[in-house]
Amino acid sequence: MAVEAVKLDAPAGVEIRGVDLAQPMNDDTFAIIERAFDTHGVAVFRDQQITPEQQVAFCARFGDVEINHNGAKFGLKGNPEIYLISNIVKDGRPIGTPRAGPRWHSDMCYAKRPARATMLFAVEVPELHGLPLGDTAFANAAAAWDALPSGMQRRVEGLRAVFDFQGRKRGRPISAETIAQYPPVEHPMVRRHPNTGRKSLYVMRDDCTGVTGMDAGEARTLIDALADHIIRPEFVYRHRWRKGDLVVWDNCTVQHRAVIDYDLPQRRLMWRTTVKGDVPQ
Ligand code: OGA
Ligand code: MN
């Protein structure tokens, strides 16, 4: 069966059909996948049955696979590249991060080189009487840029925002080491996609704490207005998970958030891998 990229009937996302991620993949097939991924921001693969090694191998096609800063705690034993997102408790201890990003964000935007891509493989999907829970929502920040009035586009283009790891209201205390690892950084508020050249807004309420050269009040107003614009319903695709889904998203083109509408005994387990990215341009 030949690989096929079918755009989702949604503001972001493409389904890749005809691929078994447990098998080796030739370069032509990967080129089709990568082009679809770069264009649509989210690529969905259904009905996959893969091992951790196979996920890491596929992830590595997109670039260098990262090890999460919390990997020692929630990395899969023997496969430290795989980070567990889960609400499952084993022997009284959580096996993974239970709440990965309940608020809108883009992965590692607080780093000098934010992650190019994040990949989740659905091992267990919570459900209530057959109703799947624990969706992930994606907002298309490229479409949001295109839809801005030209006056606002002129106002933001060329501006840089300050991204601060401590801006996000994280549930757990952050270690001094992690804080030292991620000092505040500046990124352009309008990013160019490294492969397609398409522009995206790169602004979020929690992580952006200011705009370079702008007074604090004006900056806050601008950040909030742009961040809220990106997550308007017309730019959002909400992925409803099925066991065996593998979803990979582009942290330049889309923002995302976890919908936490489930709790034990409804179990959720995702294998997460991330790909290193470049300095945003
Ligand atoms: C992440 C994340 C969302 C989810 O892994 O970076 O935000 O639904 N996950 O688990
Ligand atoms: Mn995330």
Tab-separated table of C-alpha atoms and ligand atoms in Angstrom:
chain	number	residue	atom	x	y	z
A	1	MET	CA	0.000	0.000	0.000
A	2	ALA	CA	1.338	3.394	-0.969
A	3	VAL	CA	1.688	6.186	1.563
A	4	GLU	CA	-1.039	8.799	1.350
A	5	ALA	CA	-1.362	12.172	3.093
A	6	VAL	CA	-5.006	13.136	3.643
A	7	LYS	CA	-5.634	16.606	5.034
A	8	LEU	CA	-8.001	16.507	7.999
A	9	ASP	CA	-11.297	18.344	7.688
A	10	ALA	CA	-10.043	20.721	10.381
A	11	PRO	CA	-7.968	23.914	10.754
A	12	ALA	CA	-4.776	21.853	11.248
A	13	GLY	CA	-3.594	18.323	10.713
A	14	VAL	CA	-3.119	15.592	8.141
A	15	GLU	CA	-3.658	11.855	8.383
A	16	ILE	CA	-0.918	9.676	6.980
A	17	ARG	CA	-2.320	6.417	5.626
A	18	GLY	CA	-0.674	3.294	4.296
A	19	VAL	CA	2.283	3.309	6.681
A	20	ASP	CA	3.270	0.689	9.257
A	21	LEU	CA	5.651	2.403	11.657
A	22	ALA	CA	6.894	-0.962	12.910
A	23	GLN	CA	8.575	-1.481	9.527
A	24	PRO	CA	11.678	0.234	8.144
A	25	MET	CA	10.775	3.232	5.988
A	26	ASN	CA	12.424	4.344	2.778
A	27	ASP	CA	13.463	7.946	2.151
A	28	ASP	CA	10.765	8.639	-0.446
A	29	THR	CA	8.044	7.650	2.005
A	30	PHE	CA	9.555	9.761	4.738
A	31	ALA	CA	9.847	12.747	2.367
A	32	ILE	CA	6.079	12.598	1.734
A	33	ILE	CA	5.414	12.401	5.474
A	34	GLU	CA	7.770	15.250	6.292
A	35	ARG	CA	6.311	17.527	3.642
A	36	ALA	CA	2.773	16.850	4.919
A	37	PHE	CA	3.918	17.414	8.496
A	38	ASP	CA	5.647	20.715	7.652
A	39	THR	CA	2.580	21.884	5.754
A	40	HIS	CA	-0.205	20.894	8.167
A	41	GLY	CA	1.497	21.124	11.575
A	42	VAL	CA	0.087	17.864	12.969
A	43	ALA	CA	0.443	14.385	11.440
A	44	VAL	CA	-1.798	11.550	12.632
A	45	PHE	CA	-1.060	7.841	12.132
A	46	ARG	CA	-3.844	5.446	13.151
A	47	ASP	CA	-3.755	1.815	14.270
A	48	GLN	CA	-0.037	1.510	14.939
A	49	GLN	CA	1.578	-1.224	16.991
A	50	ILE	CA	5.114	-0.217	17.800
A	51	THR	CA	7.836	-0.867	20.342
A	52	PRO	CA	9.696	1.956	22.130
A	53	GLU	CA	12.686	1.311	19.820
A	54	GLN	CA	10.482	1.715	16.751
A	55	GLN	CA	9.087	5.009	18.032
A	56	VAL	CA	12.579	6.339	18.736
A	57	ALA	CA	13.745	5.204	15.280
A	58	PHE	CA	10.840	6.954	13.545
A	59	CYS	CA	11.294	10.068	15.676
A	60	ALA	CA	14.980	10.175	14.706
A	61	ARG	CA	13.967	10.608	11.045
A	62	PHE	CA	12.865	14.159	11.974
A	63	GLY	CA	16.166	15.035	13.689
A	64	ASP	CA	18.086	14.496	16.908
A	65	VAL	CA	15.941	12.916	19.613
A	66	GLU	CA	16.109	14.759	22.933
A	67	ILE	CA	16.199	13.452	26.477
A	68	ASN	CA	13.695	15.322	28.686
A	69	HIS	CA	15.089	17.323	31.624
A	70	ASN	CA	12.828	15.228	33.848
A	71	GLY	CA	13.792	12.051	31.974
A	72	ALA	CA	15.568	10.428	34.884
A	73	LYS	CA	12.286	10.379	36.767
A	74	PHE	CA	9.737	9.553	34.074
A	75	GLY	CA	11.849	8.079	31.280
A	76	LEU	CA	11.043	4.529	30.203
A	77	LYS	CA	13.520	2.060	31.673
A	78	GLY	CA	16.029	1.068	29.004
A	79	ASN	CA	14.652	3.755	26.627
A	80	PRO	CA	15.410	7.125	28.232
A	81	GLU	CA	14.299	8.958	25.053
A	82	ILE	CA	10.742	7.853	25.820
A	83	TYR	CA	9.143	10.035	28.445
A	84	LEU	CA	5.928	8.806	30.030
A	85	ILE	CA	2.849	10.986	30.237
A	86	SER	CA	0.469	9.154	32.491
A	87	ASN	CA	-1.852	9.375	35.467
A	88	ILE	CA	-1.121	5.734	36.393
A	89	VAL	CA	0.229	5.105	39.884
A	90	LYS	CA	2.311	1.975	40.487
A	91	ASP	CA	3.387	0.938	43.991
A	92	GLY	CA	2.225	4.288	45.302
A	93	ARG	CA	4.307	6.300	42.803
A	94	PRO	CA	3.263	8.055	39.579
A	95	ILE	CA	4.852	6.368	36.564
A	96	GLY	CA	4.827	9.571	34.505
A	97	THR	CA	3.862	13.226	34.342
A	98	PRO	CA	0.112	13.199	34.889
A	99	ARG	CA	-0.586	16.704	33.533
A	100	ALA	CA	1.425	17.563	30.479
A	101	GLY	CA	0.462	21.085	29.527
A	102	PRO	CA	-3.175	21.687	30.466
A	103	ARG	CA	-2.755	25.293	29.272
A	104	TRP	CA	-1.947	26.446	25.724
A	105	HIS	CA	1.758	26.239	24.943
A	106	SER	CA	4.439	25.214	22.465
A	107	ASP	CA	6.974	22.697	23.726
A	108	MET	CA	10.206	24.094	25.100
A	109	CYS	CA	9.490	27.630	23.881
A	110	TYR	CA	11.416	28.755	26.985
A	111	ALA	CA	14.609	27.164	25.582
A	112	LYS	CA	17.077	28.828	23.235
A	113	ARG	CA	16.371	26.040	20.761
A	114	PRO	CA	12.776	24.894	21.273
A	115	ALA	CA	11.839	21.366	20.193
A	116	ARG	CA	11.136	21.041	16.472
A	117	ALA	CA	8.581	18.272	16.980
A	118	THR	CA	6.842	16.292	19.701
A	119	MET	CA	5.515	12.782	19.152
A	120	LEU	CA	2.961	10.957	21.313
A	121	PHE	CA	2.002	7.328	20.969
A	122	ALA	CA	-1.276	6.387	22.665
A	123	VAL	CA	-0.733	3.227	24.722
A	124	GLU	CA	-3.802	3.676	26.940
A	125	VAL	CA	-6.633	6.136	26.307
A	126	PRO	CA	-9.029	6.979	29.149
A	127	GLU	CA	-12.703	6.403	28.427
A	128	LEU	CA	-16.049	6.487	30.169
A	129	HIS	CA	-18.598	3.944	28.933
A	130	GLY	CA	-16.922	4.004	25.551
A	131	LEU	CA	-16.539	7.791	25.385
A	132	PRO	CA	-12.852	8.635	24.862
A	133	LEU	CA	-11.466	11.321	27.184
A	134	GLY	CA	-8.137	13.146	27.418
A	135	ASP	CA	-8.121	14.795	23.973
A	136	THR	CA	-5.285	17.040	22.841
A	137	ALA	CA	-6.175	20.346	21.191
A	138	PHE	CA	-3.986	21.999	18.535
A	139	ALA	CA	-4.166	25.632	17.379
A	140	ASN	CA	-2.801	26.603	13.981
A	141	ALA	CA	-0.597	29.638	14.625
A	142	ALA	CA	0.251	30.014	10.914
A	143	ALA	CA	-3.424	30.352	9.986
A	144	ALA	CA	-3.783	32.744	12.934
A	145	TRP	CA	-0.984	34.915	11.520
A	146	ASP	CA	-2.554	34.911	8.043
A	147	ALA	CA	-5.890	36.006	9.516
A	148	LEU	CA	-4.521	39.026	11.393
A	149	PRO	CA	-5.490	42.443	10.046
A	150	SER	CA	-2.560	44.027	8.215
A	151	GLY	CA	-2.301	46.793	10.825
A	152	MET	CA	-1.636	44.254	13.538
A	153	GLN	CA	0.743	42.305	11.288
A	154	ARG	CA	2.781	45.472	10.802
A	155	ARG	CA	2.747	46.145	14.537
A	156	VAL	CA	4.094	42.707	15.557
A	157	GLU	CA	6.460	41.822	12.757
A	158	GLY	CA	10.038	42.268	13.954
A	159	LEU	CA	9.121	42.300	17.654
A	160	ARG	CA	10.707	39.871	20.076
A	161	ALA	CA	9.054	38.445	23.166
A	162	VAL	CA	10.688	37.302	26.387
A	163	PHE	CA	9.989	33.659	27.202
A	164	ASP	CA	10.427	32.709	30.820
A	165	PHE	CA	10.328	29.151	32.130
A	166	GLN	CA	8.943	30.471	35.386
A	167	GLY	CA	6.080	32.280	33.658
A	168	ARG	CA	4.066	29.068	33.333
A	169	LYS	CA	2.215	28.157	36.488
A	170	ARG	CA	3.620	24.688	36.886
A	171	GLY	CA	2.003	22.396	39.441
A	172	ARG	CA	5.209	21.125	40.996
A	173	PRO	CA	8.093	23.127	42.431
A	174	ILE	CA	10.889	23.697	39.907
A	175	SER	CA	14.420	22.712	40.880
A	176	ALA	CA	17.128	25.389	41.048
A	177	GLU	CA	19.058	23.355	38.471
A	178	THR	CA	16.217	23.500	35.950
A	179	ILE	CA	15.763	27.233	36.536
A	180	ALA	CA	19.495	27.735	35.921
A	181	GLN	CA	19.270	25.616	32.745
A	182	TYR	CA	16.544	27.840	31.280
A	183	PRO	CA	17.237	31.529	31.830
A	184	PRO	CA	14.734	33.856	30.117
A	185	VAL	CA	15.196	33.945	26.313
A	186	GLU	CA	13.940	36.134	23.481
A	187	HIS	CA	12.263	34.759	20.362
A	188	PRO	CA	10.629	36.517	17.403
A	189	MET	CA	6.860	36.866	17.891
A	190	VAL	CA	6.464	35.987	14.215
A	191	ARG	CA	8.470	32.905	13.262
A	192	ARG	CA	9.379	31.625	9.850
A	193	HIS	CA	9.060	27.897	9.357
A	194	PRO	CA	12.565	26.496	8.772
A	195	ASN	CA	11.419	24.287	5.851
A	196	THR	CA	8.427	26.019	4.267
A	197	GLY	CA	9.204	29.650	5.105
A	198	ARG	CA	5.597	30.165	6.217
A	199	LYS	CA	5.081	32.666	9.037
A	200	SER	CA	3.484	31.742	12.374
A	201	LEU	CA	2.611	33.725	15.457
A	202	TYR	CA	4.747	32.566	18.373
A	203	VAL	CA	3.109	34.014	21.469
A	204	MET	CA	1.497	32.443	24.532
A	205	ARG	CA	-0.009	33.913	27.676
A	206	ASP	CA	1.932	31.904	30.255
A	207	ASP	CA	5.420	31.642	28.806
A	208	CYS	CA	5.699	35.152	27.332
A	209	THR	CA	6.427	37.633	30.085
A	210	GLY	CA	7.298	40.726	28.060
A	211	VAL	CA	8.187	42.292	24.733
A	212	THR	CA	11.670	43.670	24.182
A	213	GLY	CA	11.699	47.470	24.215
A	214	MET	CA	8.024	47.807	25.157
A	215	ASP	CA	6.635	48.910	28.500
A	216	ALA	CA	5.190	46.117	30.621
A	217	GLY	CA	1.535	47.122	30.420
A	218	GLU	CA	1.463	47.529	26.650
A	219	ALA	CA	3.393	44.272	26.243
A	220	ARG	CA	0.906	42.353	28.404
A	221	THR	CA	-2.026	43.704	26.400
A	222	LEU	CA	-0.376	42.718	23.111
A	223	ILE	CA	0.678	39.247	24.305
A	224	ASP	CA	-2.768	38.440	25.674
A	225	ALA	CA	-4.577	39.661	22.561
A	226	LEU	CA	-2.348	37.662	20.191
A	227	ALA	CA	-2.317	34.534	22.378
A	228	ASP	CA	-6.119	34.599	22.569
A	229	HIS	CA	-6.387	35.168	18.817
A	230	ILE	CA	-4.334	32.016	18.075
A	231	ILE	CA	-6.653	29.772	20.089
A	232	ARG	CA	-9.915	30.980	18.535
A	233	PRO	CA	-12.100	27.995	17.597
A	234	GLU	CA	-11.610	28.540	13.856
A	235	PHE	CA	-7.911	27.696	14.225
A	236	VAL	CA	-8.283	24.668	16.519
A	237	TYR	CA	-8.202	20.946	15.753
A	238	ARG	CA	-9.053	18.748	18.735
A	239	HIS	CA	-7.600	15.269	18.467
A	240	ARG	CA	-9.710	12.507	19.948
A	241	TRP	CA	-7.316	9.700	20.760
A	242	ARG	CA	-7.629	6.042	19.939
A	243	LYS	CA	-5.250	3.419	21.298
A	244	GLY	CA	-2.571	2.935	18.643
A	245	ASP	CA	-2.592	6.563	17.438
A	246	LEU	CA	0.765	8.152	16.869
A	247	VAL	CA	0.593	11.923	16.550
A	248	VAL	CA	3.522	14.204	15.801
A	249	TRP	CA	3.249	17.996	15.876
A	250	ASP	CA	5.372	20.899	14.756
A	251	ASN	CA	6.048	23.310	17.607
A	252	CYS	CA	6.560	26.195	15.169
A	253	THR	CA	3.230	25.885	13.372
A	254	VAL	CA	0.926	24.799	16.188
A	255	GLN	CA	0.341	25.352	19.865
A	256	HIS	CA	-1.388	22.674	21.918
A	257	ARG	CA	-2.978	21.825	25.234
A	258	ALA	CA	-4.005	18.664	27.083
A	259	VAL	CA	-7.686	18.352	27.950
A	260	ILE	CA	-7.753	16.933	31.476
A	261	ASP	CA	-11.335	15.693	31.744
A	262	TYR	CA	-10.628	12.232	33.235
A	263	ASP	CA	-9.266	10.785	36.441
A	264	LEU	CA	-8.427	7.350	37.835
A	265	PRO	CA	-9.683	4.685	37.389
A	266	GLN	CA	-9.642	6.032	33.803
A	267	ARG	CA	-6.040	5.483	32.768
A	268	ARG	CA	-4.004	7.449	30.268
A	269	LEU	CA	-0.553	6.430	29.069
A	270	MET	CA	1.364	8.150	26.268
A	271	TRP	CA	4.910	7.560	25.123
A	272	ARG	CA	6.447	10.917	24.332
A	273	THR	CA	9.532	11.721	22.300
A	274	THR	CA	10.835	15.092	21.137
A	275	VAL	CA	13.086	16.236	18.324
A	276	LYS	CA	15.643	19.019	18.723
A	277	GLY	CA	14.982	22.265	16.911
A	278	ASP	CA	16.878	25.330	15.728
A	279	VAL	CA	16.933	28.865	17.057
A	280	PRO	CA	13.595	30.390	15.905
A	281	GLN	CA	14.027	32.860	12.999
B	1	OGA	C1	3.165	17.322	25.613
B	1	OGA	C2	1.765	17.717	25.831
B	1	OGA	C3	-0.515	16.952	25.703
B	1	OGA	C4	-1.301	15.739	26.061
B	1	OGA	O1	3.433	16.117	25.630
B	1	OGA	O2	4.006	18.198	25.381
B	1	OGA	O3	1.497	18.883	25.954
B	1	OGA	O4	-2.490	15.724	25.700
B	1	OGA	N1	0.865	16.720	25.832
B	1	OGA	O5	-0.764	14.836	26.695
B	2	MN	MN	3.306	20.115	25.408
